[in-house]
mmCIF file of C-alpha atoms and ligand atoms in Angstrom:
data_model
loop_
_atom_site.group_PDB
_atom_site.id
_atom_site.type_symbol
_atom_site.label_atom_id
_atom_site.label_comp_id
_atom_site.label_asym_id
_atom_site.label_seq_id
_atom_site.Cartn_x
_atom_site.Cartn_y
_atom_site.Cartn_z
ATOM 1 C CA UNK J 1 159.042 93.001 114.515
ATOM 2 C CA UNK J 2 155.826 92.866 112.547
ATOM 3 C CA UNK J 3 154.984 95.591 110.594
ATOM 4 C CA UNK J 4 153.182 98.286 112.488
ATOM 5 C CA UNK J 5 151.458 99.878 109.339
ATOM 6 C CA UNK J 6 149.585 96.583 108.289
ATOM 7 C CA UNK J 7 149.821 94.848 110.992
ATOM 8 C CA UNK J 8 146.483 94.467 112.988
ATOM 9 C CA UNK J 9 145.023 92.885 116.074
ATOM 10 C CA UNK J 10 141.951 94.924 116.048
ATOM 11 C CA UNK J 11 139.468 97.068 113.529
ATOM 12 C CA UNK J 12 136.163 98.689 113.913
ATOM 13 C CA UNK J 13 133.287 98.415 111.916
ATOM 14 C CA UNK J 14 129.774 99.855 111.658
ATOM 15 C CA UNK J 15 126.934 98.532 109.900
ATOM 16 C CA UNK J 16 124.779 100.544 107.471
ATOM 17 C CA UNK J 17 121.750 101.788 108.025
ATOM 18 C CA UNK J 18 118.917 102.750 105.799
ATOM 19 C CA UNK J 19 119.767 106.197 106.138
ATOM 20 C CA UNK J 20 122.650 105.191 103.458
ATOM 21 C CA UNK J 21 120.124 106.424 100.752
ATOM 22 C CA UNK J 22 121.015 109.777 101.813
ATOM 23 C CA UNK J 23 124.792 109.736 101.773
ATOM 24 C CA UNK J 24 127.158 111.896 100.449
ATOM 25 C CA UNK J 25 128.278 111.539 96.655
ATOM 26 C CA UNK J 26 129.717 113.452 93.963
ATOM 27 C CA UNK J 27 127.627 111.903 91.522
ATOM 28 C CA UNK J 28 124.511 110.329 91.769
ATOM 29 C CA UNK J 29 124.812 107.185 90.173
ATOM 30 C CA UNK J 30 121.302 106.055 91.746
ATOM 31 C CA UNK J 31 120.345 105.005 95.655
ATOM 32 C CA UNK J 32 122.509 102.015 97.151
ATOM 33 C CA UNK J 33 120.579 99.234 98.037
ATOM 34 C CA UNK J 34 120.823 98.621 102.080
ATOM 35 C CA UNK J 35 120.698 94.752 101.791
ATOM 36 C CA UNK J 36 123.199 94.424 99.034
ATOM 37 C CA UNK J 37 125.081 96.737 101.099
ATOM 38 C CA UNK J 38 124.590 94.897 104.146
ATOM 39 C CA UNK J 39 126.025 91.950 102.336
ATOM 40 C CA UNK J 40 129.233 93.147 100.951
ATOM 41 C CA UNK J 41 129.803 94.326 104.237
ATOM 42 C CA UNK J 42 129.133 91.055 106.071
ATOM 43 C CA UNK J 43 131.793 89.721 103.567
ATOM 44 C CA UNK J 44 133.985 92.733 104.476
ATOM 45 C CA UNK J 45 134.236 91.829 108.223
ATOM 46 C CA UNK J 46 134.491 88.211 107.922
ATOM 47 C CA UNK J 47 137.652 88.771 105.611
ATOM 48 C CA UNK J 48 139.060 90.880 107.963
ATOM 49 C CA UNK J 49 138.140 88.165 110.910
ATOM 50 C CA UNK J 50 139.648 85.681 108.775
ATOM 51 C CA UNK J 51 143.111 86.782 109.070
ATOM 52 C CA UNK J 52 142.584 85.774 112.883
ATOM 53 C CA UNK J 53 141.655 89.772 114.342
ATOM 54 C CA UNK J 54 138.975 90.958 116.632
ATOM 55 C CA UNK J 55 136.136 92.916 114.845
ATOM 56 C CA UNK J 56 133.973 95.206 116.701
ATOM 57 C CA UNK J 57 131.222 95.745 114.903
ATOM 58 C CA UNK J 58 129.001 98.920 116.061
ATOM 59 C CA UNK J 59 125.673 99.085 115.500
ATOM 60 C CA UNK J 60 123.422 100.841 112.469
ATOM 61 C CA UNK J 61 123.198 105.009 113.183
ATOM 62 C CA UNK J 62 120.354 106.408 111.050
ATOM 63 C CA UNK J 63 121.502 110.145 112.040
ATOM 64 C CA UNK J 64 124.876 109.658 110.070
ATOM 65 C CA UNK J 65 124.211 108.542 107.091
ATOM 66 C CA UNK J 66 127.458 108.061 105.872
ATOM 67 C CA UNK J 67 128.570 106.888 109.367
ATOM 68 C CA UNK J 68 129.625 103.218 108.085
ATOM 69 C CA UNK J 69 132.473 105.021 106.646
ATOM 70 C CA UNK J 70 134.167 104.866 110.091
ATOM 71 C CA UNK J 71 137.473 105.549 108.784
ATOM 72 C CA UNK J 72 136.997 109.117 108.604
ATOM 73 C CA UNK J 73 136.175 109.587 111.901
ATOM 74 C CA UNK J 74 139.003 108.623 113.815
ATOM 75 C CA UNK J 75 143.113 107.944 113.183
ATOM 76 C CA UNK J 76 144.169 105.238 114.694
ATOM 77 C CA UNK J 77 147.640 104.252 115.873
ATOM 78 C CA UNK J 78 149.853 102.141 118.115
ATOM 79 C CA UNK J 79 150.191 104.459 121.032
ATOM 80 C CA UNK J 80 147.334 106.400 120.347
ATOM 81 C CA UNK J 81 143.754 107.283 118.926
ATOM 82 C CA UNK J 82 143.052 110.287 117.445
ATOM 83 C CA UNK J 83 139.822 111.759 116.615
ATOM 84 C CA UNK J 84 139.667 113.544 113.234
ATOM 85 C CA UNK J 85 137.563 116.974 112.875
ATOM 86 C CA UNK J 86 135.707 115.867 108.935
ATOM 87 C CA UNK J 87 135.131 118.527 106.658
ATOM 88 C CA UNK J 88 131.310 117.318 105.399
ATOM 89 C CA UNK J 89 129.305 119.396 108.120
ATOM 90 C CA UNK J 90 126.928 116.209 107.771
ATOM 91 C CA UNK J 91 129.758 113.922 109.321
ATOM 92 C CA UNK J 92 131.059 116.483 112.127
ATOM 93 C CA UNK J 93 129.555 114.737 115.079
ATOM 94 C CA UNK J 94 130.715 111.062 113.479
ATOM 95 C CA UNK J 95 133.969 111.965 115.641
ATOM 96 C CA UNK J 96 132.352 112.154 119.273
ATOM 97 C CA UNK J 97 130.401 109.292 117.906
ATOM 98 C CA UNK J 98 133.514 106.992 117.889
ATOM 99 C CA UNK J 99 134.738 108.697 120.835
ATOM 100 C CA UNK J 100 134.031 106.414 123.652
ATOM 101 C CA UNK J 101 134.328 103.470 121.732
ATOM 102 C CA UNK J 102 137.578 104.447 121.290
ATOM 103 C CA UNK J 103 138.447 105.433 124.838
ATOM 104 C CA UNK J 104 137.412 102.027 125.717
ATOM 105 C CA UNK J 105 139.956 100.049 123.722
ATOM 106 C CA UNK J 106 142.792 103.005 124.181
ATOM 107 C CA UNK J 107 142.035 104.101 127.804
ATOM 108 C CA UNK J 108 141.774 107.899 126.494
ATOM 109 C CA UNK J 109 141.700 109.439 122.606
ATOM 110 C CA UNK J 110 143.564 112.741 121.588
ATOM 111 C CA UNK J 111 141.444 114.689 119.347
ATOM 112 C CA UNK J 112 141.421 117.530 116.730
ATOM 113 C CA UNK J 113 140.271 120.236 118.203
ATOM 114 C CA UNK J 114 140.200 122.798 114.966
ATOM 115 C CA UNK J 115 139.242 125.080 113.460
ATOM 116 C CA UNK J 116 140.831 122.836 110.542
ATOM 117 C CA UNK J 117 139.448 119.489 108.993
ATOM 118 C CA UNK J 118 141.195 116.302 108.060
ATOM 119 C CA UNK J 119 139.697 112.903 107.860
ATOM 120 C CA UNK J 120 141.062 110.100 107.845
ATOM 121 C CA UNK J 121 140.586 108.956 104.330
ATOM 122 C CA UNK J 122 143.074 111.576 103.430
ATOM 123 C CA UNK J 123 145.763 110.007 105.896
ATOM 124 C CA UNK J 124 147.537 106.977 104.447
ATOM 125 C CA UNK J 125 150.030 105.273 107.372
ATOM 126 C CA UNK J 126 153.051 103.876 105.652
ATOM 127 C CA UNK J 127 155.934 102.073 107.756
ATOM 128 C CA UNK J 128 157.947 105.164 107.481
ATOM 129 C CA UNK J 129 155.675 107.892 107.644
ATOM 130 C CA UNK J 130 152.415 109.159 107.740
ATOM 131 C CA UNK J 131 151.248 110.797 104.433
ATOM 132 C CA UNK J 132 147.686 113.295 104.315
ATOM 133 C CA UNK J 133 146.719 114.885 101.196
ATOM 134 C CA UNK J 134 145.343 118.149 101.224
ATOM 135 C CA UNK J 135 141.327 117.298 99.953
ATOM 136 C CA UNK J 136 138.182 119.618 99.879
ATOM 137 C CA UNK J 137 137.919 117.851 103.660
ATOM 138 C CA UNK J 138 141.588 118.324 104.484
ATOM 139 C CA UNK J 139 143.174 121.594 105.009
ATOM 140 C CA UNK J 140 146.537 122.978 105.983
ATOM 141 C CA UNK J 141 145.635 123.650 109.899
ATOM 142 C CA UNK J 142 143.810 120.346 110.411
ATOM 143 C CA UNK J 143 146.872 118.849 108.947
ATOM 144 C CA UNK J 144 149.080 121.084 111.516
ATOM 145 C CA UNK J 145 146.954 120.013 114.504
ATOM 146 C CA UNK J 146 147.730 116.349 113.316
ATOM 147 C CA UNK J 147 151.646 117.181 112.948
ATOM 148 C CA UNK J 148 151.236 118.392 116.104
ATOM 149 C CA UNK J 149 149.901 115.535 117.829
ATOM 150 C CA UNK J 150 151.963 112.512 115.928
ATOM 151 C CA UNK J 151 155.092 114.090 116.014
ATOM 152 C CA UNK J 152 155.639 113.609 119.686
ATOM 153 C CA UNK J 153 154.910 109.706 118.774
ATOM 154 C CA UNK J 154 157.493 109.414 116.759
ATOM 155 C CA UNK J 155 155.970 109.416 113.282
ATOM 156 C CA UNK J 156 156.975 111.481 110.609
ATOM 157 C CA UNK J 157 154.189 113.714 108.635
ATOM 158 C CA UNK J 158 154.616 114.361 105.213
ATOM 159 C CA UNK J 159 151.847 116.610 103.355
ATOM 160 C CA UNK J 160 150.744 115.801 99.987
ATOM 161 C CA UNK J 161 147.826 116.661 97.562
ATOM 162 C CA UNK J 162 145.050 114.596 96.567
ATOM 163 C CA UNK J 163 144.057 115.049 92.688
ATOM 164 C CA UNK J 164 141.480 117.612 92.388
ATOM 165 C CA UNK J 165 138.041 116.379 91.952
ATOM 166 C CA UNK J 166 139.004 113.307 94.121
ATOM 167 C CA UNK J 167 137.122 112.625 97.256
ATOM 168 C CA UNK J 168 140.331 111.351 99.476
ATOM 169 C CA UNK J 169 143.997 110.856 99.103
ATOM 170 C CA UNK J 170 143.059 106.836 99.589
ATOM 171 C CA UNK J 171 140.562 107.213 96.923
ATOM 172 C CA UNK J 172 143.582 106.862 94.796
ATOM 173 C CA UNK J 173 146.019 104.985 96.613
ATOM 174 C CA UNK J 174 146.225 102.083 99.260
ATOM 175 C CA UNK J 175 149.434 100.311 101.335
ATOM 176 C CA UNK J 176 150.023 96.916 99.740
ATOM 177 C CA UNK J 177 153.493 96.449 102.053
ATOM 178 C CA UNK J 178 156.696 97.817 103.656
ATOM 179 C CA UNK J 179 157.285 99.509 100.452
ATOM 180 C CA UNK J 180 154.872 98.892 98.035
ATOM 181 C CA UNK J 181 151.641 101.401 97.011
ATOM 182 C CA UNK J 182 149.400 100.614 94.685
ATOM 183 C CA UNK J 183 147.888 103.801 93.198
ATOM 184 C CA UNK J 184 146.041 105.459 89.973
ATOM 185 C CA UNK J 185 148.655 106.328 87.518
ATOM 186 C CA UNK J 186 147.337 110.363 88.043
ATOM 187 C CA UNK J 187 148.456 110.075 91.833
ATOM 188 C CA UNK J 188 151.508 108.576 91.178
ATOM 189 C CA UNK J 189 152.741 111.185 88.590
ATOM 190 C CA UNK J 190 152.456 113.327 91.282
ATOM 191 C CA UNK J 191 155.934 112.088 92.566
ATOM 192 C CA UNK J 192 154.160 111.898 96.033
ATOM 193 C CA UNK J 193 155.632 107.960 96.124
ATOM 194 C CA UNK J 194 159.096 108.583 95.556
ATOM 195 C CA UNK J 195 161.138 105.907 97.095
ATOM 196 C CA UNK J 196 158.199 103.411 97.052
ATOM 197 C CA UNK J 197 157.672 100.914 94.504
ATOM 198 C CA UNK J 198 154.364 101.209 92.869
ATOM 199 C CA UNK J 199 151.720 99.055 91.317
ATOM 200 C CA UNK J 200 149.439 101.321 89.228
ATOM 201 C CA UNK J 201 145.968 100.143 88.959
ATOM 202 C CA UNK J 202 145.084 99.177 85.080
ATOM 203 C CA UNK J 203 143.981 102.173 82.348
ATOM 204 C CA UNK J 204 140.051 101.755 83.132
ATOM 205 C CA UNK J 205 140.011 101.126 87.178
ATOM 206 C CA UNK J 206 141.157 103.449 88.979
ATOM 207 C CA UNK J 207 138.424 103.074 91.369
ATOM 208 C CA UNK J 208 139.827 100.038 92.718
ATOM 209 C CA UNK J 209 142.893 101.898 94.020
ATOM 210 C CA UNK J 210 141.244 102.028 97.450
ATOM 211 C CA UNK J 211 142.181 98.287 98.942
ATOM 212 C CA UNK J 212 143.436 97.806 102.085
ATOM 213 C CA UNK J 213 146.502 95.348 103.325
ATOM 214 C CA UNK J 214 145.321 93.899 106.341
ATOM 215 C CA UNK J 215 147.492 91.134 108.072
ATOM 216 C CA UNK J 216 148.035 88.325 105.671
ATOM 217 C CA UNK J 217 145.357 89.305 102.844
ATOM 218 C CA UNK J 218 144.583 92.116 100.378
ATOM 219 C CA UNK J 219 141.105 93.143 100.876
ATOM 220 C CA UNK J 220 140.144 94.510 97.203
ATOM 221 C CA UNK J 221 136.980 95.590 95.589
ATOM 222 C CA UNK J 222 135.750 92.941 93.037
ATOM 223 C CA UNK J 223 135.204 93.592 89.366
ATOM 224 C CA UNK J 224 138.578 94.694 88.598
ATOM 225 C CA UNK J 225 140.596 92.027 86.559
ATOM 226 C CA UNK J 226 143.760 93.789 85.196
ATOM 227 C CA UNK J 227 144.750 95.112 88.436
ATOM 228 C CA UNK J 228 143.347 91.849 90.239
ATOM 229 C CA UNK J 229 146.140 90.106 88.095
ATOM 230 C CA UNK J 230 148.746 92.473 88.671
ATOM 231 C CA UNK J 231 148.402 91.871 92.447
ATOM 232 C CA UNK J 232 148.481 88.667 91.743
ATOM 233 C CA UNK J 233 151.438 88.497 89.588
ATOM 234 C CA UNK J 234 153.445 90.353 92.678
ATOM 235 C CA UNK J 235 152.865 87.382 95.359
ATOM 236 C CA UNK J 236 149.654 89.533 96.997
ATOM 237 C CA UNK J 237 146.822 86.992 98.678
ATOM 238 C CA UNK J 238 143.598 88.983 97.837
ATOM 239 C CA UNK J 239 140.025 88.630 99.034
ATOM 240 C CA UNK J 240 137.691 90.297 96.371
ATOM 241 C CA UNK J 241 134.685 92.174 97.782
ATOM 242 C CA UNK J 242 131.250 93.655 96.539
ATOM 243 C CA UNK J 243 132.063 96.954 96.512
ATOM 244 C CA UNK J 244 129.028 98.594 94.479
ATOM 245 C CA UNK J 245 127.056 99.706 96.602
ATOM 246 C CA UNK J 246 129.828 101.387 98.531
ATOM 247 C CA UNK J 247 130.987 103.067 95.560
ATOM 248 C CA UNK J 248 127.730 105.055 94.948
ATOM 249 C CA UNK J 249 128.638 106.898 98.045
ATOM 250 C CA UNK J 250 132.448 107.493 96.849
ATOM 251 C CA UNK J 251 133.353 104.816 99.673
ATOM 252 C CA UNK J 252 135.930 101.624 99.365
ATOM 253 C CA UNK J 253 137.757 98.846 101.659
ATOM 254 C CA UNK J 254 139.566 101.221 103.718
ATOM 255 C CA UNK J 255 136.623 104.009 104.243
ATOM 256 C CA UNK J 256 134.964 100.735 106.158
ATOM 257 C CA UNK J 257 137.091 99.999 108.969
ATOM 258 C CA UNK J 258 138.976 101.643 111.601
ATOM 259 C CA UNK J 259 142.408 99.136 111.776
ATOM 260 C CA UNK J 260 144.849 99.070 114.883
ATOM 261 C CA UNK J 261 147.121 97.157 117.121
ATOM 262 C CA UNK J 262 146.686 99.002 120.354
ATOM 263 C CA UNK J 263 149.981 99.162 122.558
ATOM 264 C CA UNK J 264 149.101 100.550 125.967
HETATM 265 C C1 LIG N 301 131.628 110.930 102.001
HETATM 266 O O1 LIG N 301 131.463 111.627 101.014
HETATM 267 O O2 LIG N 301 132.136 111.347 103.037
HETATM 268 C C2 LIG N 301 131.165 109.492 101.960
HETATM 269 N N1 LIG N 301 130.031 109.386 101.095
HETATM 270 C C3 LIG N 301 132.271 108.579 101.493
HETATM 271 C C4 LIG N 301 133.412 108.500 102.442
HETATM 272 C C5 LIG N 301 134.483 107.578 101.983
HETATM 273 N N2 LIG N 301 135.497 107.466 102.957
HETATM 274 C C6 LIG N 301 136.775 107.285 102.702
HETATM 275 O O3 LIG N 301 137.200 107.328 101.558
HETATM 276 N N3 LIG N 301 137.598 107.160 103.722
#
């Protein structure tokens, strides 16, 4: 059977507006340029339509400015969609936003209902479990409401931390295969990954940790040789992608894209 957790038929994209100026950040490192932006992404989606899946790809909305980060928004899984509660007020309403897109493809979504937060760059979907780190956006009852809801599915939640002063768990880490993680050597000394193997990301860039497998290919953020080689070195097919403009805004491969084989 093909491998549910990186695996996909479908993903969801949404292109950035100009609002982008105005997204969240821990740091200002200076205003992302929309039609750089708009170019890494263009890259971003044909990769992911190269590996033969169907992107949707939603249009521009200047009242969420960080609202190409679709990932956050929504959890998506075989049997079901599930809409995440996010813990930036700003990015609140980015759930109902990708609600009836959602219902579309699924036929109905489950939802968080709150009062906790979790989004979904704090959930990483391995093939035996789904792992969320607690985050300034995640907390222990939006976590709950999730254990509550993927349980009955069948998946198994496991509750982690992401480092402090670290956006999202998959800031730091990505899914590379059945078993494999690639990760910043400060996550993994966590002993979160026990029973994995992992690939640490080279002294000097860790903020390439956040790739994503999808189907065939590695999508990973360009201007990161060391690690670049490592993947290499392991048998990995990667696709390099602009990622700086992205990165002002604390974003990488898997923030942009909502990924999914739905099963009705
Ligand atoms: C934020 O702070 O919410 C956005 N500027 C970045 C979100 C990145 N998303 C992700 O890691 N899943």
């Amino acid at each position: 059977m093909a491998p549910r957790s990186y695996t996909f038929s479908h993903a969801v994209t949404r292109r950035p507006s100009a609002a982008i100026v105005d997204g969240l950040r821990a740091v200002d490192l200076g205003a992302p340029d929309l039609a750089t932006f708009m170019q890494h992404h263009k890259d971003y989606v044909a990769a992911l339509k190269s590996t033969g899946a169907e992107v949707l790809e939603l249009a521009e909305l200047e009242a969420f400015p960080d609202s190409v980060f679709v990932e956050d928004a929504a959890l998506c899984l075989q049997q079901a969609a599930i809409l995440m509660r996010p813990g930036a007020p700003s990015r609140l309403d980015e759930a109902q936003q990708m609600r009836p897109v959602l219902e579309k493809i699924y036929g109905s979504v489950l939802a968080i209902e709150g009062p906790g937060t979790i989004e979904g760059g704090d959930i990483l979907v391995t093939e035996r479990e789904i792992l969320v780190g607690r985050s300034e956006r995640t907390g222990a009852a939006g976590i709950a409401e999730l254990e509550a809801q993927v349980t009955p599915l069948g998946y198994q939640l496991r509750e982690v931390h992401t480092p402090p002063g670290v956006l999202h768990f998959k800031t730091d880490c990505s899914l590379l295969d059945h078993t494999t993680i690639l990760a910043t050597a400060r996550l993994a000394a966590s002993g979160c990954f026990e029973g994995y193997d992992v690939i640490e990301t080279a002294d000097g860039e860790e903020a390439c940790a956040n790739a994503i497998r999808f189907n065939q290919i590695v999508l990973f953020p360009a201007g990161f040789p060391k690690t670049l080689a490592k993947l290499h070195a392991a048998g990995y097919s990667v696709v390099e992608i602009g990622n700086s403009e992205a990165a002002k805004l604390d974003g990488g491969m898997s923030c942009l894209s909502l990924r999914f084989s739905p099963q009705g």
